[in-house]
PDB file of C-alpha atoms in Angstrom:
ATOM      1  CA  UNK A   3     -21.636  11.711   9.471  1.00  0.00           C
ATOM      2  CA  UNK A   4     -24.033  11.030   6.383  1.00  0.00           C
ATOM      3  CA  UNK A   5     -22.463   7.920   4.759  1.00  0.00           C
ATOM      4  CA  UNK A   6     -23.623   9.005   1.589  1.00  0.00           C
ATOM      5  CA  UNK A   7     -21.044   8.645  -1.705  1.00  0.00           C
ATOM      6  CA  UNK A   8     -20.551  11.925  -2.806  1.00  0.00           C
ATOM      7  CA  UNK A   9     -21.599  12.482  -6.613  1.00  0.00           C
ATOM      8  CA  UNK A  10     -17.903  13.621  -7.176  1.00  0.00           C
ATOM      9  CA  UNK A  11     -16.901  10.571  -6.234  1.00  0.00           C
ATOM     10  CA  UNK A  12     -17.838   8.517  -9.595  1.00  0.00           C
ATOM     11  CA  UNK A  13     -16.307  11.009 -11.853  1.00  0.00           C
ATOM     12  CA  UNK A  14     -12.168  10.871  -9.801  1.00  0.00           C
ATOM     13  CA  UNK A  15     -12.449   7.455  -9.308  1.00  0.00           C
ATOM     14  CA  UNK A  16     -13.002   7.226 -13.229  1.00  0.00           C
ATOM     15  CA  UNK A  17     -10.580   9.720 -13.966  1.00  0.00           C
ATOM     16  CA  UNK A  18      -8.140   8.014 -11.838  1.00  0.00           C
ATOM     17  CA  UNK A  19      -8.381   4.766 -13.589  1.00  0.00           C
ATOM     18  CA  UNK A  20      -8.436   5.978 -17.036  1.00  0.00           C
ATOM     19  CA  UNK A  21      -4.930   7.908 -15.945  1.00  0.00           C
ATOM     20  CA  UNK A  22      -3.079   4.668 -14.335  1.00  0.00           C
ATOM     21  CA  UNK A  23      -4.198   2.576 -17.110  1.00  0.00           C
ATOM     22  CA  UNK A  24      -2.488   4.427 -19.548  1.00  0.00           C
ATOM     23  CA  UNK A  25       0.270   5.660 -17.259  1.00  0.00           C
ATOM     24  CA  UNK A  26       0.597   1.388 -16.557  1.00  0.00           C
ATOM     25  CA  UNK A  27       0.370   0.905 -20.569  1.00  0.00           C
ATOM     26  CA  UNK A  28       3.072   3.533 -21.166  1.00  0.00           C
ATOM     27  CA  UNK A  29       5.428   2.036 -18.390  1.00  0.00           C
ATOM     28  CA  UNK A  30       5.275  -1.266 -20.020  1.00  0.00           C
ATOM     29  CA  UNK A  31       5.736   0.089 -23.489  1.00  0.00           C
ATOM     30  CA  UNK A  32       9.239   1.951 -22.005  1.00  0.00           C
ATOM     31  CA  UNK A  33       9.887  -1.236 -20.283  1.00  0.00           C
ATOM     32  CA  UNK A  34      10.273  -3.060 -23.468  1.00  0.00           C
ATOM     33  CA  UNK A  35      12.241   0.019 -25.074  1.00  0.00           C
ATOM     34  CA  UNK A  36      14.423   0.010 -22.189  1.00  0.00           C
ATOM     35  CA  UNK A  37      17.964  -1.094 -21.888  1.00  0.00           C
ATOM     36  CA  UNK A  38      19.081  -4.380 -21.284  1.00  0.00           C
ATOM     37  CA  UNK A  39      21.566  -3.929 -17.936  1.00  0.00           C
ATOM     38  CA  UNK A  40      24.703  -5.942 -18.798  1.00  0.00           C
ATOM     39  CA  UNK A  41      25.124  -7.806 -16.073  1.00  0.00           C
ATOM     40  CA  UNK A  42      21.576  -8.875 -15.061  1.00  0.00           C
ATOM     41  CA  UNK A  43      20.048  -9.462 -18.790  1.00  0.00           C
ATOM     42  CA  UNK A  44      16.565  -8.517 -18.619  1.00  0.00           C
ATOM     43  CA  UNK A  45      15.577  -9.899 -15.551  1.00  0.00           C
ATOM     44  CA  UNK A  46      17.068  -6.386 -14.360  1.00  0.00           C
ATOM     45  CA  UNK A  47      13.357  -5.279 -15.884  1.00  0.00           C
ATOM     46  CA  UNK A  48      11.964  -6.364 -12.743  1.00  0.00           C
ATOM     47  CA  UNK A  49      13.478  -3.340 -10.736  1.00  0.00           C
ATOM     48  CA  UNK A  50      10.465  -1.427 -13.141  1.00  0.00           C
ATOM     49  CA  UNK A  51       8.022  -2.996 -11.237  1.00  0.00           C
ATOM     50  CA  UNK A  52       9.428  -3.878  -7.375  1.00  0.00           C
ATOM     51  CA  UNK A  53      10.758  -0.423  -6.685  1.00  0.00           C
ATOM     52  CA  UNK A  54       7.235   1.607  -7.922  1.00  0.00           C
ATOM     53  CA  UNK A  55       5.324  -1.183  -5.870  1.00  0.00           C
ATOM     54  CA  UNK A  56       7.770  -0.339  -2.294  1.00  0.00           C
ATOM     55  CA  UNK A  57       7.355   2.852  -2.852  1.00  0.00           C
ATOM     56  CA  UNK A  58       3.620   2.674  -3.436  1.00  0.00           C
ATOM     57  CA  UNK A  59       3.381   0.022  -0.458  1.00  0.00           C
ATOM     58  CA  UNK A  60       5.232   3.183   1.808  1.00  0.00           C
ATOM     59  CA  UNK A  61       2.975   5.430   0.804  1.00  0.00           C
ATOM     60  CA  UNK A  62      -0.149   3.287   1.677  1.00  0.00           C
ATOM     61  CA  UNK A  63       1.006   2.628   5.066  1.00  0.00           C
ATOM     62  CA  UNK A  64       1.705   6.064   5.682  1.00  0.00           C
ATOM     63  CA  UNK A  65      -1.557   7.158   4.549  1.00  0.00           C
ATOM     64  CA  UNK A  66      -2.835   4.837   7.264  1.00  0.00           C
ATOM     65  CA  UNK A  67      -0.560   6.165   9.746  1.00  0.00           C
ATOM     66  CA  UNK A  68      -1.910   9.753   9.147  1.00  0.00           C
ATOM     67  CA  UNK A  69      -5.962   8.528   9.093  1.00  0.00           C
ATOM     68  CA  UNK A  70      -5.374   6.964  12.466  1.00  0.00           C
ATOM     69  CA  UNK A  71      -4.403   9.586  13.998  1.00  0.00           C
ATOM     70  CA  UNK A  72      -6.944  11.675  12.336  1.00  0.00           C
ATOM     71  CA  UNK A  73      -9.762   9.311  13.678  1.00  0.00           C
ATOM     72  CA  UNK A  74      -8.364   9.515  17.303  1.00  0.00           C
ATOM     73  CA  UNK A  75      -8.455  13.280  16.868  1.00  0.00           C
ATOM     74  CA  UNK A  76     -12.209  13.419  15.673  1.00  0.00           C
ATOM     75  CA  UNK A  77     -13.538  10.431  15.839  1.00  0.00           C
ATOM     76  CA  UNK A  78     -14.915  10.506  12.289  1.00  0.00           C
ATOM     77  CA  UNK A  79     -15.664   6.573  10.609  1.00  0.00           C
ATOM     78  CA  UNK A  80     -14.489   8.084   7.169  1.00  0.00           C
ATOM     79  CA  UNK A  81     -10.952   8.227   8.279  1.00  0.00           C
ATOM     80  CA  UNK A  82     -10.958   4.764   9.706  1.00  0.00           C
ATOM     81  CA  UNK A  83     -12.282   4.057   6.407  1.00  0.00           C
ATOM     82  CA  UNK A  84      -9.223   5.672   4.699  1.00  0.00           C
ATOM     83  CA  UNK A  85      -6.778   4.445   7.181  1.00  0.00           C
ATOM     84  CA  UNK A  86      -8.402   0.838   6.560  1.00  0.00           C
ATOM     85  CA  UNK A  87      -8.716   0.872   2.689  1.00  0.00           C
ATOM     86  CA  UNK A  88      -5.102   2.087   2.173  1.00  0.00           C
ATOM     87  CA  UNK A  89      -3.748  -0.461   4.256  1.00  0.00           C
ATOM     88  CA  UNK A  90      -5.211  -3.264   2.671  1.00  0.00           C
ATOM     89  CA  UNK A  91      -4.242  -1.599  -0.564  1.00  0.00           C
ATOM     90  CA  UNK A  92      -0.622  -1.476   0.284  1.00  0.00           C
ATOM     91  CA  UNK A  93      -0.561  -4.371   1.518  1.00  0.00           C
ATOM     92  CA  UNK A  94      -1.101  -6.104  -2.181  1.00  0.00           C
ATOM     93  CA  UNK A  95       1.438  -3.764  -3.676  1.00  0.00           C
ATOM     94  CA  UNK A  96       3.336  -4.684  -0.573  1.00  0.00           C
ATOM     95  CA  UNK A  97       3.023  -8.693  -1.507  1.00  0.00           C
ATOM     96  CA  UNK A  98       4.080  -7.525  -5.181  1.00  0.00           C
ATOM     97  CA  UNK A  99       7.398  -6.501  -3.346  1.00  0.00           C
ATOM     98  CA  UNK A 100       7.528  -9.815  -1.595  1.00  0.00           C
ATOM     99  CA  UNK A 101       7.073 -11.989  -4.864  1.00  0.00           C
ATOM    100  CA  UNK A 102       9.411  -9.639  -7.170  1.00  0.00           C
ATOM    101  CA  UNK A 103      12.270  -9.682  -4.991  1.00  0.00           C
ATOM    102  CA  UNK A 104      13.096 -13.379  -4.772  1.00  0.00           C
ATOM    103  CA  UNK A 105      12.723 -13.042  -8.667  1.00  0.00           C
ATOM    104  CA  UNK A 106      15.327 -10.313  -8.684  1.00  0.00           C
ATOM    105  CA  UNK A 107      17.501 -11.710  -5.915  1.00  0.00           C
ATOM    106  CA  UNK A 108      18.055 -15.398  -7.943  1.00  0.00           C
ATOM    107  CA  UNK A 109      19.453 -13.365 -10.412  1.00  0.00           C
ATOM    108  CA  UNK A 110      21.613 -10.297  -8.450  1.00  0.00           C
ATOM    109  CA  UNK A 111      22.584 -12.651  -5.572  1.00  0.00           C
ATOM    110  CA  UNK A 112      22.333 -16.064  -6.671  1.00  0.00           C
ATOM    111  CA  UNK A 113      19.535 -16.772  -3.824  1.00  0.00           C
ATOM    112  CA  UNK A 114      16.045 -16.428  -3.609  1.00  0.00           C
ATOM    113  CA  UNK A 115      16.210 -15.295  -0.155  1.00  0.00           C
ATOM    114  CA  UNK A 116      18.723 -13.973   2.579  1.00  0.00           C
ATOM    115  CA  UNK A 117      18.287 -13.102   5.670  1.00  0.00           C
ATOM    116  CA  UNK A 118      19.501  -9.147   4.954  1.00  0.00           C
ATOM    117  CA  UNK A 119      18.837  -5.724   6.606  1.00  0.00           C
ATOM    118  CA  UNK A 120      16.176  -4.764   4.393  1.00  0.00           C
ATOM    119  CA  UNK A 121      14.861  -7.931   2.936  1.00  0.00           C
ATOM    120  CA  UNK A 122      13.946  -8.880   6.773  1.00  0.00           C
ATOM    121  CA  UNK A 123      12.877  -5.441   7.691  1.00  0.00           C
ATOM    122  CA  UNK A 124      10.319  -5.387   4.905  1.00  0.00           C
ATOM    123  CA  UNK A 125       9.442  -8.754   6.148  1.00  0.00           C
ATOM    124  CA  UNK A 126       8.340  -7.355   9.205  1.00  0.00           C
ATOM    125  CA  UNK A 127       6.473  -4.532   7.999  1.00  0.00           C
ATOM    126  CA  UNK A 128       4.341  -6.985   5.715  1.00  0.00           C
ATOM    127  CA  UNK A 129       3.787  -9.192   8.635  1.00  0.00           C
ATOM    128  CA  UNK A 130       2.615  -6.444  11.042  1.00  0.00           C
ATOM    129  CA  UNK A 131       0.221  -5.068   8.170  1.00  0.00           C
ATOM    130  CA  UNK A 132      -0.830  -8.524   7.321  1.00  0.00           C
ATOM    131  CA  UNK A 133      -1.671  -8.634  11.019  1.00  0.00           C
ATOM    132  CA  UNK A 134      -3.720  -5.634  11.283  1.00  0.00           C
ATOM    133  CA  UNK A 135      -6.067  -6.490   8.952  1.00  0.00           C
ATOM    134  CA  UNK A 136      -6.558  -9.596  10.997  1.00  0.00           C
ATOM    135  CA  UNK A 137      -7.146  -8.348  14.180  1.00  0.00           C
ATOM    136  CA  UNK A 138      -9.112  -6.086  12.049  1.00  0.00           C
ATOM    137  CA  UNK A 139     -11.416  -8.462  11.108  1.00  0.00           C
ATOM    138  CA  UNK A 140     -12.103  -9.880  13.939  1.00  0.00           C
ATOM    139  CA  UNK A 141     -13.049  -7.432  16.324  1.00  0.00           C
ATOM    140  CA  UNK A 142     -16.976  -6.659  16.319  1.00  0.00           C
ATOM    141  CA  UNK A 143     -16.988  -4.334  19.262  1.00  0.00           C
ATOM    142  CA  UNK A 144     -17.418  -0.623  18.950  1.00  0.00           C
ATOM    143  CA  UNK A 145     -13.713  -0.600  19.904  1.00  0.00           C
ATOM    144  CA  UNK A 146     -12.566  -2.195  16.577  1.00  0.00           C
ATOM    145  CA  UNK A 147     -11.740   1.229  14.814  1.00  0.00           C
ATOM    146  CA  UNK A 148      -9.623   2.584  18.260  1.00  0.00           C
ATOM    147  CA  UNK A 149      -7.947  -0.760  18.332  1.00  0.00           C
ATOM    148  CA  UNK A 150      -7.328  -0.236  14.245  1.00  0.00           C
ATOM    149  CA  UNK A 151      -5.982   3.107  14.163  1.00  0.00           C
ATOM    150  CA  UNK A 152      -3.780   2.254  17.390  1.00  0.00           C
ATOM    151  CA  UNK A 153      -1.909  -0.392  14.817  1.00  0.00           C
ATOM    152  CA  UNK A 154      -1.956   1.942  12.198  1.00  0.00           C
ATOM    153  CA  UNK A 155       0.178   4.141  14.498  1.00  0.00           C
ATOM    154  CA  UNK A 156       2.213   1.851  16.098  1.00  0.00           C
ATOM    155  CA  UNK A 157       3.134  -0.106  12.462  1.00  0.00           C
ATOM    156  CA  UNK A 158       4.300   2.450  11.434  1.00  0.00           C
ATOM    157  CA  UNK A 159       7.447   2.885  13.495  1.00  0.00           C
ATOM    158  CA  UNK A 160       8.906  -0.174  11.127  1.00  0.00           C
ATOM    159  CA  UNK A 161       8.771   2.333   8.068  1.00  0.00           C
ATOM    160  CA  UNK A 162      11.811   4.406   8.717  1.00  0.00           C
ATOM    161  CA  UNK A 163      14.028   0.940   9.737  1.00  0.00           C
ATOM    162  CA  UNK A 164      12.415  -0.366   6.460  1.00  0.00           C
ATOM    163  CA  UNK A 165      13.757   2.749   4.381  1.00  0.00           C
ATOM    164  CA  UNK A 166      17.153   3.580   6.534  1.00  0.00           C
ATOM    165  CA  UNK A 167      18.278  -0.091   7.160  1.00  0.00           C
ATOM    166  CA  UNK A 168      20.784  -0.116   4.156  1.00  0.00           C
ATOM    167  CA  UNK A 169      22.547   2.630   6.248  1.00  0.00           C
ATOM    168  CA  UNK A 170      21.742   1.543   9.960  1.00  0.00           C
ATOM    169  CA  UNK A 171      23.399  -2.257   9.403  1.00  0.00           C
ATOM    170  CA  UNK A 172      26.397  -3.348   7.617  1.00  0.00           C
ATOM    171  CA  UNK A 173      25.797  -6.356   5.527  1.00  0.00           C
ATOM    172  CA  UNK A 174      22.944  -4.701   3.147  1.00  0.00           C
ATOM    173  CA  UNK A 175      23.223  -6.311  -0.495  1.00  0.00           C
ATOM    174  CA  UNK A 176      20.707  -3.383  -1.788  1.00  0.00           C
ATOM    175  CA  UNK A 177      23.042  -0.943  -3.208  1.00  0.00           C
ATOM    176  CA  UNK A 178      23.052   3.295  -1.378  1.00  0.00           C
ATOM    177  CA  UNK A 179      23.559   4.538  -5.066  1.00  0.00           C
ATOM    178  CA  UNK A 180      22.247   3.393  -8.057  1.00  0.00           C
ATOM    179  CA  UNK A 181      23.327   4.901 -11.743  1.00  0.00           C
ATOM    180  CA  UNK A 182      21.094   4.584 -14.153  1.00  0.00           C
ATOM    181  CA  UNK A 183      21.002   5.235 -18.177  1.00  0.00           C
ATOM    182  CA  UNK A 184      18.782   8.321 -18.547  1.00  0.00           C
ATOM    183  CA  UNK A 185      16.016   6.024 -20.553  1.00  0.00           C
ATOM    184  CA  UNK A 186      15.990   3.410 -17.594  1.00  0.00           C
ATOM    185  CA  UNK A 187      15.567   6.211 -15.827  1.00  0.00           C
ATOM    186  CA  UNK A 188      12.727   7.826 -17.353  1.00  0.00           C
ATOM    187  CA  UNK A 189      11.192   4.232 -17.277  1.00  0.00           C
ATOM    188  CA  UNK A 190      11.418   3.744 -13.644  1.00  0.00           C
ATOM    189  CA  UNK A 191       9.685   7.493 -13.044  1.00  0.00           C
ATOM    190  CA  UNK A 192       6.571   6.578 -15.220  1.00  0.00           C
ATOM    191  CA  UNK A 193       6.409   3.539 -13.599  1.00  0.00           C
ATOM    192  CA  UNK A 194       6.320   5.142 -10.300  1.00  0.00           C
ATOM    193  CA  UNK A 195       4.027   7.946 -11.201  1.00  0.00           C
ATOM    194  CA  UNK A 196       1.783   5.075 -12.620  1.00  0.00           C
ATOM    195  CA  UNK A 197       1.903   3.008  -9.844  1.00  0.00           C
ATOM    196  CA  UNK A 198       1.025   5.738  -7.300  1.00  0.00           C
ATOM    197  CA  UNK A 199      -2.042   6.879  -9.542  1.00  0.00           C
ATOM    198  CA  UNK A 200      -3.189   3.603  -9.456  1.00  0.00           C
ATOM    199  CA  UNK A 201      -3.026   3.414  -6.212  1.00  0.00           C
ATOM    200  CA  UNK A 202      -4.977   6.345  -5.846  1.00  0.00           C
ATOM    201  CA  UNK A 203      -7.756   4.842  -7.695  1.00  0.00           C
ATOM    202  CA  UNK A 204      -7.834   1.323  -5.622  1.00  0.00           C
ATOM    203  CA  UNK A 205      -7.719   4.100  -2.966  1.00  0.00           C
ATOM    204  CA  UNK A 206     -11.268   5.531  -4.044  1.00  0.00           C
ATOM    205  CA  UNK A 207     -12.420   1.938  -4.971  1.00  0.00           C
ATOM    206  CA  UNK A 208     -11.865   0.528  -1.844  1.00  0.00           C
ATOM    207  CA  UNK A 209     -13.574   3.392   0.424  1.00  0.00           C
ATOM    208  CA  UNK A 210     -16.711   2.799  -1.562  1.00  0.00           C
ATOM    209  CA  UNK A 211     -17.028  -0.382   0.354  1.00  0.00           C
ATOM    210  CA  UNK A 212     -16.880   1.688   3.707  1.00  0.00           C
ATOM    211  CA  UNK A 213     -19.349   3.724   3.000  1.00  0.00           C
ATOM    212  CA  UNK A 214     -21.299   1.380   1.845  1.00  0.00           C
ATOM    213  CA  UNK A 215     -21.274  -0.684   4.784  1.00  0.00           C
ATOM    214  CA  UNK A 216     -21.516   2.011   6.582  1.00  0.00           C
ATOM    215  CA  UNK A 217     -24.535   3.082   4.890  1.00  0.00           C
ATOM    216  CA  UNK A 218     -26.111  -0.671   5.918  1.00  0.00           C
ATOM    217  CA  UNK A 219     -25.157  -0.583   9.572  1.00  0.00           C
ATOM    218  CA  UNK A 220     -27.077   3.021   9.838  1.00  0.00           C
ATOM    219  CA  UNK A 221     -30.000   1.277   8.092  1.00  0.00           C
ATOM    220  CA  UNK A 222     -30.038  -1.916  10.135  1.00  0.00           C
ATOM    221  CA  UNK A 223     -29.923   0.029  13.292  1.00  0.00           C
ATOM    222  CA  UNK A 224     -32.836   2.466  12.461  1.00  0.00           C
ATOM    223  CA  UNK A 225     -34.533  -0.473  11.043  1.00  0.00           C
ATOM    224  CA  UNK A 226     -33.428  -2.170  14.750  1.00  0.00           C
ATOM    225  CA  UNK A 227     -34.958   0.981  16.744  1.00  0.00           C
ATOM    226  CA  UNK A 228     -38.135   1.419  14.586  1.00  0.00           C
ATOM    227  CA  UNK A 229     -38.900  -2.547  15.903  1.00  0.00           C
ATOM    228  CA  UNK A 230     -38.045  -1.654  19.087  1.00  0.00           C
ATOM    229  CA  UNK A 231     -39.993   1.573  19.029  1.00  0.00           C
ATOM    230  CA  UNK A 232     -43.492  -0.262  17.979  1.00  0.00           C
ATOM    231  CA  UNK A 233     -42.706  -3.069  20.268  1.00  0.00           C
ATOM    232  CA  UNK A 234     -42.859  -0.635  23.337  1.00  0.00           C
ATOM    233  CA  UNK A 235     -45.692   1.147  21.848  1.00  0.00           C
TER     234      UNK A 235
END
């Protein structure tokens, strides 16, 4: 396939940004209008920014999930490069999770950390990611996308415990059911919209590096062959 960026590709990526900048600027302005939750104070604010980053980090991984099995199916590099790019794109909003919810925790639970259903499932899932993009790296072999979009499938198994675990084990301390004042609401929406837009955009961002080094490898190996070529001749 030509590794060429497409000229369309400038003008979303652009568009993309421009949106989640503003959608991010909006979400922060509502943050600030929000209410203050009795009980937490505002470090309850923090929900405005950990849930739209798990829910972002979900759909990342599941993006990769559905590129890897696209790339078995056709063996095409672009969806290795979408299954790859995603990944490592969830798995920073996926470290925003891990660094928010000890914040949020201290001040629900009175602990930083504890060893709960979904706290320790989400764990998991950021290991395993964190892991794939170390085997990832390196593998050299021609083998290294197979090998890539086999994790991608197998990972994601961990996302349904991850999202059904408050239900599946007793013991859960993050709440079935939350009620929410209709501007908190509102806030937590914008945020998520924003998020998800933004992760769009990193989206676009990151493939650019695949095709570009896809772009080099093509070169260096015509560049390798055209040596070879005037050797033999």
């Amino acid at each position: 396939m030509n590794p060429t960026i497409p000229r369309w590709w400038n003008g979303l990526g652009m568009t993309l940004w421009a949106a989640a900048l503003a959608l991010v600027g909006l979400s922060f302005w509502l943050v600030t209008r929000a209410p203050i939750e009795v009980q937490m104070g505002p470090v309850q604010k923090i929900v405005y920014v950990h849930v739209p980053s798990a829910i972002a980090t979900l759909v990342a991984f599941g993006v990769t999930f559905a590129a890897s099995i696209a790339y078995l199916a056709t063996k095409d590099w672009r969806w290795d490069g979408v299954a790859a790019s995603s990944c490592e794109v969830g798995m920073v909003f996926a470290t925003v999770v891990m660094i928010t919810g000890p914040l949020w925790a201290r001040s629900a639970w009175n602990t930083w950390w504890t060893w709960e259903p979904r706290l320790t499932t989400f764990l998991i899932l950021w290991i395993l990611y964190a892991g794939y993009h170390v085997v990832r790296a390196s593998l050299r072999s021609e083998s290294r996308r197979t090998i890539s979009a086999v994790m991608g499938i197998v990972f994601f198994v961990n996302l349904p415990v991850v999202w059904k675990s408050i239900e599946w084990w007793r013991g859960s301390l993050h709440p079935k059911n939350v009620t929410m004042a209709p501007e908190m609401r509102v806030t937590l929406l914008v945020g998520t919209a924003a998020w998800m837009i933004f992760y769009g955009a990193a989206l676009l961002q990151r493939m650019r590096i695949e095709w570009r080094a896809e772009a080099l490898a093509l070169a260096d190996d015509g560049a390798q062959a055209g040596a070879e070529g005037r050797a033999r001749g």
